[in-house]
Amino acid sequence: MHVSFNLAADLDAALAAAAVAAGLPDAAAFLPEVRTADPRHGDFQANGVLGFAKARKLNPRATAEQLVAALPPALRESFDLVIAGPGFINFTLKPAALLAWVRAFDSVARLRTGAAAAHAGQTWVVDYSSPNTAKQMHVGHLRSAVIGEAICRLLEFTGARVIRDNHLGDWGTQFGKLIYGYKRWVDRDALARDAIEELERLYKLGNNATPDGSPELEEARRELVKLQNGDAENVALWRTFSEVSLAAFQQIYDRLGIRFDYHLGESFYNDKVDRVYRELEETKLAEISEGALVVFHPEHPRFKTQPFLVRKADGASNYASTDLATALYRTEHFNAHGIVVVTDFRQADHFEQLFLTVKKWFAARGYRVPELHHVTFGAVTGEDGKALKTRSGDVIRLKALLDEAVDRAYAIVSEKNAELPEAERRAIAQIVGVGAVQYADLSQNRSSNYVFSWDKMLALDGNTAPYLLYAIARIHSIFRRAGVTPGDPATESAATAPETPAEIALARKLTKFPDAIRLAVETLRPHYLGLYLFELAGDYSSFNNADKVLVDDATVRARRLLLCARTLLQLETGLQLLGLRTLTRM
Ligand code: ARG
């Protein structure tokens, strides 16, 4: 019997080897393309035979037969094999193989070992959330935080060493106006109460008091220059702005289970941009245009004429300069193999130009070029399709948003389970409410705009956090009633191969977990894992309706409890990978 974690990958490798063993012409070029199949046709399907055979004027069915005959016996024994249509090979796991798989992958550690991917052992820097200091984090930063954290966990699970870096927007001309406002109008009580709100107020006052061409604007500029030149008072103020902002952000991160390893904001790269200018000029990638330093990309349809501005005409650095320095620092200092930056799609051009520039620059200098990924996402809109704002048109306070989620979840939990003590219902509501917000974001393709709907995200059916958390709670309750713990070895050793259609369907689904992880990691799209979990919960629910678990027959009971335990393991592991907390009662 052949047991391995990622059966699709294994079949792929085995078929490629079989092509060589069978002596097919041009065998090295054969790509089997094994994919998860439509369950009606089997578990996996090799799609690559047809094209390969046709291109070489071979008979596809005969080629498929040769390949199947050359597969190792242990593998052939595990599957029912059918050559379908003009040369597809369908593989269906036999019940004994299903049992072996379900038995083998019995812990988070086993799943994790199995899932190790090509980037195992590499260092990946993930730059996410990254709000601007002295300002409220907005819904976009929430999306970035939620998606970024899921990506961190997925990369870690598949073997990477992940560095979580919060690239704060903590530098720029706005600080001159803020200091100007602060020195005149700060309200210390307000600052102690809600620092960011007070800083936003002071910035607005500073901004209104310094119209273009006014002496007040000159004064604000002088404050900025003093800050840039290291004036003790202004630097201390600026430090306070960063500290109080970060403390406020951390309250949100705590609720989302996020801990950054570094907060290397734009200011950190201040003294690192000169090297960037020098190297870009030395390698002839950058040129001076109207006083500014710019990079063109002649091979690109737009960026051959639309420059990447890396130093402003007045000599000041900008978002591009600091991001170039950031890429270099991450490569040299962290020895990053991969860099992932998570922001909304509006920054797509910036990152495309940035990455093009980095690749050319590093190559010219002989630095290793890391894998660079800009992970984008769509806008958050209200149900009216417009950008999500409060009724008065302000940005939504994330704290208020999470609080509302928890309040709404509390009402649902209380309705469902009124007999639970209040404190427990409150604790459950925290997990369900925050989880609902996270999962609403993660359950759909991040590229689409996302419509924020309380009713949808809190619904107990559909692809939602409450639905999945409830499925988990129900499985726990079965184990409580059975009086055994999930994964109990004595129970599981009595389990036999799945027999009923619902048992078989559920066991087959469980073997698809690796493929969902692989897809989510390869595309940096967590919704593939969400979709899998939703389907798994659906197969579990059909199984639960069709086959009673706690029957008297000890063998049948053990067999079904084994499936319950593995469904639970995968649902819990999967949701935790997406950044959610799970519960045992709901
Ligand atoms: N601070 C930026 C914003 O609020 C996001 C920064 C993303 N990271 C980066 N390296 N540019 O839009």
mmCIF file of C-alpha atoms in Angstrom, residues 20 25 42 47 50 143 153 155 161 171 179 197 217-218 231 244 271 283 335 357 403 406 438 447 494 500 537:
data_model
loop_
_atom_site.group_PDB
_atom_site.id
_atom_site.type_symbol
_atom_site.label_atom_id
_atom_site.label_comp_id
_atom_site.label_asym_id
_atom_site.label_seq_id
_atom_site.Cartn_x
_atom_site.Cartn_y
_atom_site.Cartn_z
ATOM 1 C CA VAL A 20 10.985 6.740 -18.900
ATOM 2 C CA PRO A 25 9.920 8.476 -27.110
ATOM 3 C CA GLY A 42 -12.185 9.542 -9.363
ATOM 4 C CA ASN A 47 -4.514 15.183 -18.092
ATOM 5 C CA LEU A 50 -3.387 13.159 -24.606
ATOM 6 C CA ARG A 143 -7.634 43.426 4.786
ATOM 7 C CA ARG A 153 0.967 31.036 8.527
ATOM 8 C CA LEU A 155 4.291 29.808 4.378
ATOM 9 C CA ARG A 161 11.064 30.813 8.128
ATOM 10 C CA TRP A 171 8.068 59.549 7.536
ATOM 11 C CA ILE A 179 4.469 69.123 14.747
ATOM 12 C CA GLU A 197 -7.788 60.757 17.218
ATOM 13 C CA LEU A 217 3.741 76.931 5.902
ATOM 14 C CA GLU A 218 7.338 78.111 6.029
ATOM 15 C CA ASP A 231 16.557 68.318 16.506
ATOM 16 C CA VAL A 244 1.254 55.913 20.604
ATOM 17 C CA ASP A 271 20.053 56.775 5.919
ATOM 18 C CA THR A 283 24.630 50.839 -13.074
ATOM 19 C CA ASN A 335 18.952 36.981 3.565
ATOM 20 C CA THR A 357 13.982 48.025 -11.004
ATOM 21 C CA ASP A 403 -16.711 45.347 18.704
ATOM 22 C CA VAL A 406 -18.540 40.552 18.694
ATOM 23 C CA GLN A 438 -11.431 37.610 9.166
ATOM 24 C CA SER A 447 -8.582 40.075 -6.147
ATOM 25 C CA ALA A 494 -10.160 -0.739 16.028
ATOM 26 C CA THR A 500 -20.741 3.395 3.244
ATOM 27 C CA ALA A 537 -17.593 20.551 6.372
#
